[in-house]
Short mmCIF file of C-alpha atoms in Angstrom, two decimals:
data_model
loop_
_atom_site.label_atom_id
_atom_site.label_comp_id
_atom_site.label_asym_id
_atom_site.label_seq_id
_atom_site.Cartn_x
_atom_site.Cartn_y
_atom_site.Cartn_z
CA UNK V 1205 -119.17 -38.90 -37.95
CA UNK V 1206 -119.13 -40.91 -41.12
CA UNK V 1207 -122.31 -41.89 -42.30
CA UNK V 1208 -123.24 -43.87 -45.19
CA UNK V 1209 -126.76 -44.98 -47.10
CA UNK V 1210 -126.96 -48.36 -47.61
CA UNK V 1211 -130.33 -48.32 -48.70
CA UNK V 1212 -133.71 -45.56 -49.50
CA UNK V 1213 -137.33 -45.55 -50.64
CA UNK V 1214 -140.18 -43.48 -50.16
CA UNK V 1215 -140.97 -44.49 -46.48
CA UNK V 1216 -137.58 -46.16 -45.68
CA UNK V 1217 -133.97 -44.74 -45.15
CA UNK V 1218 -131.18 -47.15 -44.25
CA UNK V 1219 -128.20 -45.63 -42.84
CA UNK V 1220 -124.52 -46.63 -41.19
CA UNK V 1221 -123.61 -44.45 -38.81
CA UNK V 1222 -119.86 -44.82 -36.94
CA UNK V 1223 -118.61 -42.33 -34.97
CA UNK V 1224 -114.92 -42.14 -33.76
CA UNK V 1225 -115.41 -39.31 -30.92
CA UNK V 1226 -113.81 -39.94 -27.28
CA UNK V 1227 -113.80 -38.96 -23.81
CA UNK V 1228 -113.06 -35.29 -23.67
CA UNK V 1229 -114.65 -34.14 -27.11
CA UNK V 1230 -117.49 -31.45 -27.00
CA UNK V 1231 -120.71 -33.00 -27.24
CA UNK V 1232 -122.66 -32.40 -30.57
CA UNK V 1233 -126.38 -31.72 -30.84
CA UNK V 1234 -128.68 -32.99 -33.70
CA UNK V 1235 -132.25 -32.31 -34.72
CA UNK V 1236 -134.21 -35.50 -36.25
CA UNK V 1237 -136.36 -34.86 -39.61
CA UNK V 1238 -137.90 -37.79 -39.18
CA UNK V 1239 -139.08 -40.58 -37.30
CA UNK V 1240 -136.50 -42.95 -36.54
CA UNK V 1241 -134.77 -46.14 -34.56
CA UNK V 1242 -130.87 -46.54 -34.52
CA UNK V 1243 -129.35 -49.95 -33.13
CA UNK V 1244 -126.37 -49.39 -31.06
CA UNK V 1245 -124.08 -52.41 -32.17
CA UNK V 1246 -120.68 -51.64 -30.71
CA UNK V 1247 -119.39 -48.91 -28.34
CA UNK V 1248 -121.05 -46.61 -26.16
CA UNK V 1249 -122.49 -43.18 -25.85
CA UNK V 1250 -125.00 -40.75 -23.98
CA UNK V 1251 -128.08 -38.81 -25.32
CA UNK V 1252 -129.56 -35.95 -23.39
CA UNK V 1253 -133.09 -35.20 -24.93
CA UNK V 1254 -136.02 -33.86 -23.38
CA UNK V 1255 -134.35 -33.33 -19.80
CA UNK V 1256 -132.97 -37.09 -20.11
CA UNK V 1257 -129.77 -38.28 -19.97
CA UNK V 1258 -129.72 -41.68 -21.54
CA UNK V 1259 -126.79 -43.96 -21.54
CA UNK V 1260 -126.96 -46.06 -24.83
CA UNK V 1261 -124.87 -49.37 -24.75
CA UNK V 1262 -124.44 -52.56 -27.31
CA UNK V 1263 -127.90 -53.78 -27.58
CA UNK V 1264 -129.61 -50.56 -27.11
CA UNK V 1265 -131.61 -48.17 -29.33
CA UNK V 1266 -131.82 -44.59 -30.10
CA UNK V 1267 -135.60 -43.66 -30.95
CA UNK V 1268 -135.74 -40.26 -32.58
CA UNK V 1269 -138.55 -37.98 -33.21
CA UNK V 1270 -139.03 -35.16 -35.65
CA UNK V 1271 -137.89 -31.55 -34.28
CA UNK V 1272 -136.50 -32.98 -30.96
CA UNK V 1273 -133.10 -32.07 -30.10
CA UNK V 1274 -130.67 -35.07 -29.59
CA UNK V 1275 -127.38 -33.92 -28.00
CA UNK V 1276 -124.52 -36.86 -27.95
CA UNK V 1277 -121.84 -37.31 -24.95
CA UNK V 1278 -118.98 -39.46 -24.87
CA UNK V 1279 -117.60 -39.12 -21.57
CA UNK V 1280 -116.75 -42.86 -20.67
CA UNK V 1281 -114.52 -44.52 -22.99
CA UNK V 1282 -112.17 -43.60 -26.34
CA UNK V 1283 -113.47 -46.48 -29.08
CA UNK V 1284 -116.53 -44.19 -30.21
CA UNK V 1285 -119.52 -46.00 -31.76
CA UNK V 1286 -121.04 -47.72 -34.80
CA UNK V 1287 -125.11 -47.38 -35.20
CA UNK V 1288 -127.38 -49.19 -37.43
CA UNK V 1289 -130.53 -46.57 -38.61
CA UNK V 1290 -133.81 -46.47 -39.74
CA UNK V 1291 -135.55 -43.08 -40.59
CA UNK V 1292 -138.86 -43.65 -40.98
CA UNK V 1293 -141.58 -41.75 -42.82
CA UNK V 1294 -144.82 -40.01 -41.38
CA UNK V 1295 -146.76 -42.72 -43.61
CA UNK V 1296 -145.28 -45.61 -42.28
CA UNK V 1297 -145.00 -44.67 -38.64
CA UNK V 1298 -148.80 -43.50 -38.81
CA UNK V 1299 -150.02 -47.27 -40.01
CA UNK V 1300 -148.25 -48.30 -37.05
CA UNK V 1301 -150.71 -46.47 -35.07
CA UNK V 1302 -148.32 -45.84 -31.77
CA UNK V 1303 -149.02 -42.87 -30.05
CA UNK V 1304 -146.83 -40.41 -30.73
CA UNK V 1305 -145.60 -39.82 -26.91
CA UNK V 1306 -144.04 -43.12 -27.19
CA UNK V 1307 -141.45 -42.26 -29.83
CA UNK V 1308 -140.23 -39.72 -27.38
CA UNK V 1309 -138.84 -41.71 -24.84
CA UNK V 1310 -134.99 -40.91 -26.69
CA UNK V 1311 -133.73 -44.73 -25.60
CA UNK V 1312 -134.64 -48.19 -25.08
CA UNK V 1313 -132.44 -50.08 -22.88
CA UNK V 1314 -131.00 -53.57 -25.22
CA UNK V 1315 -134.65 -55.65 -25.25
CA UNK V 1316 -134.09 -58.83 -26.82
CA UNK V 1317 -136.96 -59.05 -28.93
CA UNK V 1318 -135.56 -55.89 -30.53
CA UNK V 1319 -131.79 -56.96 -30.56
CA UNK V 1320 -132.31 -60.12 -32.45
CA UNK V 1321 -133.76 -58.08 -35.15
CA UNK V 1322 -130.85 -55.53 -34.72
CA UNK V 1323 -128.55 -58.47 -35.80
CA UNK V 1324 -130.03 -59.81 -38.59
CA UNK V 1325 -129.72 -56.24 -40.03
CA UNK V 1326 -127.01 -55.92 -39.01
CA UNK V 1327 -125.58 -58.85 -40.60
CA UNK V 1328 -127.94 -58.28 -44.59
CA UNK V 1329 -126.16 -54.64 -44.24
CA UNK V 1330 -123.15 -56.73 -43.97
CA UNK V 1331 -123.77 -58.80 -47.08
CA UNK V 1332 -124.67 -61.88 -45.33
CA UNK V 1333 -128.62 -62.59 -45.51
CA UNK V 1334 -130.67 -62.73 -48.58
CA UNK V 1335 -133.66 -60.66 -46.95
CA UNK V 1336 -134.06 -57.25 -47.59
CA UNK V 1337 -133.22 -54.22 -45.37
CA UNK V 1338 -136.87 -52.81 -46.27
CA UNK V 1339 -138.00 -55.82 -44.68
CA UNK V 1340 -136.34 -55.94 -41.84
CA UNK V 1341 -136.88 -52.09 -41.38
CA UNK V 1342 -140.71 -52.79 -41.41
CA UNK V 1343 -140.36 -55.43 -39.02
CA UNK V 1344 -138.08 -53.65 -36.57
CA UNK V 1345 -140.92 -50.71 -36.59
CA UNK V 1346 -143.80 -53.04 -35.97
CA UNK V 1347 -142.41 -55.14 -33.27
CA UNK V 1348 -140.38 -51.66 -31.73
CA UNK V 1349 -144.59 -50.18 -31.86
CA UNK V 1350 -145.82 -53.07 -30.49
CA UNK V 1351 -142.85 -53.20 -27.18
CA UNK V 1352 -143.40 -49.09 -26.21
CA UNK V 1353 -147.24 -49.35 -26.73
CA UNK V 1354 -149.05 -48.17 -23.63
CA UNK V 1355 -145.30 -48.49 -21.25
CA UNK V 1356 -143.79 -45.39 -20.67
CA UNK V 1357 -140.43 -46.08 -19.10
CA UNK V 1358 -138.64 -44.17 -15.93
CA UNK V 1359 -136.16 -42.20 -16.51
CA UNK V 1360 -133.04 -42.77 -16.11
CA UNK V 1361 -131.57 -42.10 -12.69
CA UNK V 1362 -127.99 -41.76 -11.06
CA UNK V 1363 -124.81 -39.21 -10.70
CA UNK V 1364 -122.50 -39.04 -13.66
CA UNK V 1365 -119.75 -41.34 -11.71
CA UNK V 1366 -122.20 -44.16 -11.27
CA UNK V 1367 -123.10 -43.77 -15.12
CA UNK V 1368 -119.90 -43.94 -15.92
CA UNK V 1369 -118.89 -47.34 -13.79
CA UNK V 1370 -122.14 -48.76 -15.14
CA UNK V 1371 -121.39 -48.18 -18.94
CA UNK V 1372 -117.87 -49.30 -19.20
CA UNK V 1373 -118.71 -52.34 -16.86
CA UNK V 1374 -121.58 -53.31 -19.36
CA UNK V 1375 -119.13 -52.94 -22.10
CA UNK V 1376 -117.09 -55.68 -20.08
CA UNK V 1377 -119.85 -58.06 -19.43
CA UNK V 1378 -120.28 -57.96 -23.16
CA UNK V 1379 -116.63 -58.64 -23.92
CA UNK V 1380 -116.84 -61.30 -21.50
CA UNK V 1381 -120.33 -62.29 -21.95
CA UNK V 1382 -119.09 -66.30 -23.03
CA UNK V 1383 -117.73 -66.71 -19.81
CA UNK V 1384 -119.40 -67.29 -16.74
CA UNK V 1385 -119.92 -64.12 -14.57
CA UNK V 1386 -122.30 -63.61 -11.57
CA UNK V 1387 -123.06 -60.38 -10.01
CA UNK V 1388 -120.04 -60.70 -7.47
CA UNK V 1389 -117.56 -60.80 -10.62
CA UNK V 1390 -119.25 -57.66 -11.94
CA UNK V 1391 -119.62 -56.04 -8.85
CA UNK V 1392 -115.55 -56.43 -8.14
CA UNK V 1393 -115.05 -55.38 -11.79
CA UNK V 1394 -116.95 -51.96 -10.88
CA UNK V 1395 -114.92 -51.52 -7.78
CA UNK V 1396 -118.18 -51.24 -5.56
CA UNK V 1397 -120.39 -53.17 -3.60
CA UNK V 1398 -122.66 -55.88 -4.80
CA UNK V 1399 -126.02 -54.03 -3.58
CA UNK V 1400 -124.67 -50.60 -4.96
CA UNK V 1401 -124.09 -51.75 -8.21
CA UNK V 1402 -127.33 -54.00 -9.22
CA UNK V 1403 -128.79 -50.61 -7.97
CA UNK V 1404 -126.45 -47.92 -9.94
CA UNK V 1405 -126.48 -50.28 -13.24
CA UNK V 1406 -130.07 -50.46 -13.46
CA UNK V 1407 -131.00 -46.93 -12.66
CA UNK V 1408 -128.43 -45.92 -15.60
CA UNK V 1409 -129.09 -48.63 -18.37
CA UNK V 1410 -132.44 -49.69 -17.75
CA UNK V 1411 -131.72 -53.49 -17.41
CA UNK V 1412 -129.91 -55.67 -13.97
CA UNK V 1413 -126.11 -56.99 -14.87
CA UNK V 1414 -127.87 -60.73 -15.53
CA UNK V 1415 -130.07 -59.57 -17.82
CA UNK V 1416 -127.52 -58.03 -19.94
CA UNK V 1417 -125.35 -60.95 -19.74
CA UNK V 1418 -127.96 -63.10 -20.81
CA UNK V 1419 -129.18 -60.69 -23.62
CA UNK V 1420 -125.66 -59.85 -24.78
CA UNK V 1421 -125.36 -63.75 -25.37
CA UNK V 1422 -128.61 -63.71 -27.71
CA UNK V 1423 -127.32 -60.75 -29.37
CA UNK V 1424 -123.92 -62.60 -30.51
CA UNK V 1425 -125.68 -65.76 -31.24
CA UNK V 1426 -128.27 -64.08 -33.26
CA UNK V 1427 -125.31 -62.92 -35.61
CA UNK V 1428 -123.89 -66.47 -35.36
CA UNK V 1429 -127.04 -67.84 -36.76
CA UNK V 1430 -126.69 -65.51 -39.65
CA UNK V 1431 -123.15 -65.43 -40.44
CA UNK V 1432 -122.20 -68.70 -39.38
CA UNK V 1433 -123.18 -72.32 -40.59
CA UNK V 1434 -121.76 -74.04 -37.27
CA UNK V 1435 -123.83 -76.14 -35.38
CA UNK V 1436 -126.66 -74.56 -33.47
CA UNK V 1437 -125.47 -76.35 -29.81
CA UNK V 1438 -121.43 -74.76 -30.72
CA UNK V 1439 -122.91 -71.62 -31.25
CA UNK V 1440 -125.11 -71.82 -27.72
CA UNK V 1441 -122.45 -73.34 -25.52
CA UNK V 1442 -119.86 -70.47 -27.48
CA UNK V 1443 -121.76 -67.06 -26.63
CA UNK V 1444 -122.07 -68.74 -22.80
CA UNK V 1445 -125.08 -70.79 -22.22
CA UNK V 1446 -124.25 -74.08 -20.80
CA UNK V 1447 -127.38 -76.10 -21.52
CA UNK V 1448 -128.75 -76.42 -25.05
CA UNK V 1449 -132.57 -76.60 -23.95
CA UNK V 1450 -132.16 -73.53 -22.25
CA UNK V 1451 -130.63 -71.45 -24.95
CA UNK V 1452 -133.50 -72.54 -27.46
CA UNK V 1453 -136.00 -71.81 -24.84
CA UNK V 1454 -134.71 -68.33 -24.09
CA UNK V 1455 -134.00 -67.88 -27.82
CA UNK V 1456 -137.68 -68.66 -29.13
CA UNK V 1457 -138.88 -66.05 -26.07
CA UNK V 1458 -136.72 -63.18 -27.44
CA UNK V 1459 -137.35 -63.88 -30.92
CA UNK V 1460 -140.90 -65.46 -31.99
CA UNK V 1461 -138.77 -68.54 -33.46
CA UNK V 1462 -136.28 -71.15 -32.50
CA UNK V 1463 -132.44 -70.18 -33.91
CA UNK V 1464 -133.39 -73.17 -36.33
CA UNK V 1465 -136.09 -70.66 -37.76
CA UNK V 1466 -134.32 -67.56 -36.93
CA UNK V 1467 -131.56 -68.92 -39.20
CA UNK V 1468 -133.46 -70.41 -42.14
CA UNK V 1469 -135.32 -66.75 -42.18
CA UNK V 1470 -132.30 -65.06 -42.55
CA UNK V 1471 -131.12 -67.13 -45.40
CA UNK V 1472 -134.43 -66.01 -47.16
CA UNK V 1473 -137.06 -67.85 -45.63
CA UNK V 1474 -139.62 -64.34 -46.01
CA UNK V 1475 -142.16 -66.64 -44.49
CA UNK V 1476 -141.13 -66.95 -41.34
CA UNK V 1477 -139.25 -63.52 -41.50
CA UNK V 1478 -143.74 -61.95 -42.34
CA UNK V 1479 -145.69 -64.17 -39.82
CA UNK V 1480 -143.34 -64.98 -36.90
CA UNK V 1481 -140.74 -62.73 -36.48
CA UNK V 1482 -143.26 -59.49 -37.50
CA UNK V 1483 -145.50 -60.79 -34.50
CA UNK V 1484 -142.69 -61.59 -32.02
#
């Protein structure tokens, strides 16, 4: 596991976490010292915590709590994982005023009002915003506080095998995310029925195959908006939605702004980045 501190103050720790194990390595527990949310943005892996087993995809996020045992699995595919985390202190996470139960679920299944703000870290740690990781840190906290508040989720369900053909087919739905695909094309792609899979995928990542598609889409256009100065109606009709209206639409709902706004907040715009995106 290589990790490496891209940024630290007294209530904030920034870190990039990548991880090269595969299928077949022995899995490796961790304790959490603090408070904390990691972004899964590429690869795959499972967290047992609690009694849970959680499958953690692209999109989702690992929510840690201090002196709870975290032990990692990689039992479904050989290209590891790269994380994107924030440890948070007791004084931040205690303005947020969450109860504590709720930063003990160990996983959040990829919620697009989260991801979007997953990529535009994702894309300052990368160099390519002019807002702050603090920032964005304190703004992934409050609107992660304000999406578990009062909703504690099921756990997850299903046998190992159906965990298994539910992670790596979400790992092809994301590769293939700018094409179209219905549930038949993802249900032949897992090698099972249609009914069987909608069922096994959403007992094991929390979400149906559609909405992953469609929030796998958001998730690469979010990073678009950021890194990218093409045309907002390229970038929709490239990650895969076919009308513009819609993708704005669906856009403002994940992110408390149009990819217009989204945009001119990443390129320093603290603004909008304060009073829209902080209230989601």
């Amino acid at each position: 596991m290589a990790a490496t501190t891209l940024f630290q103050n007294a209530t904030l720790t920034v870190t990039d976490y990548r991880c090269e194990a595969t299928r077949g390595d022995r899995p490796f527990a961790e304790e959490h010292r603090q408070h904390s949310i990691a972004y899964v943005r590429k690869g795959s892996f499972g967290c047992v915590t609690r009694g849970r087993h959680h499958e953690l995809i692209a999109g989702s996020f690992l929510v840690g709590h201090p002196g709870d045992e975290y032990t990692c699995t990689h039992d479904h595919h050989d290209c590891g994982d790269e994380c994107l985390a924030f440890a948070l202190a007791l004084e931040l996470v205690d303005g947020l005023e969450v109860d504590s139960e709720a930063w003990r679920q160990g996983a959040l299944p990829p919620l697009p009002q989260l991801m979007v703000i997953g990529e535009l870290a994702q894309s300052i740690a990368d160099g390519r915003s002019d807002i702050g990781l603090d920032e964005t840190g304190y703004v992934l906290a409050n609107r992660l506080a304000e999406t578990v508040s009062g909703s504690a989720r099921p756990p997850p369900r299903g046998q190992a095998r159906d965990r298994k053909r539910a992670v790596e087919t979400a790992m092809w739905i994301d590769e293939q995310s700018h094409r179209p695909i219905d549930l038949a094309d993802a249900a032949h792609e897992a090698g099972v029925s249609r009914f069987h899979f909608l069922r096994t995928f959403s007992d094991a990542l929390g979400v149906t195959p559609h909405q992953y598609l469609v929030r796998s889409r958001l998730r690469h256009a979010a990073r678009l908006l950021v890194d990218e100065e093409r045309a907002i109606t390229d970038i929709a009709y490239d990650v895969g939605f076919g009308d513009l209206s819609n993708f704005v639409r669906t856009f403002h709902r994940a992110a408390g702004v149009s990819p217009r706004g989204f945009r001119r907040a990443s390129k320093g715009d603290r603004k909008i980045l304060q009073e829209r995106l902080a209230r989601g």
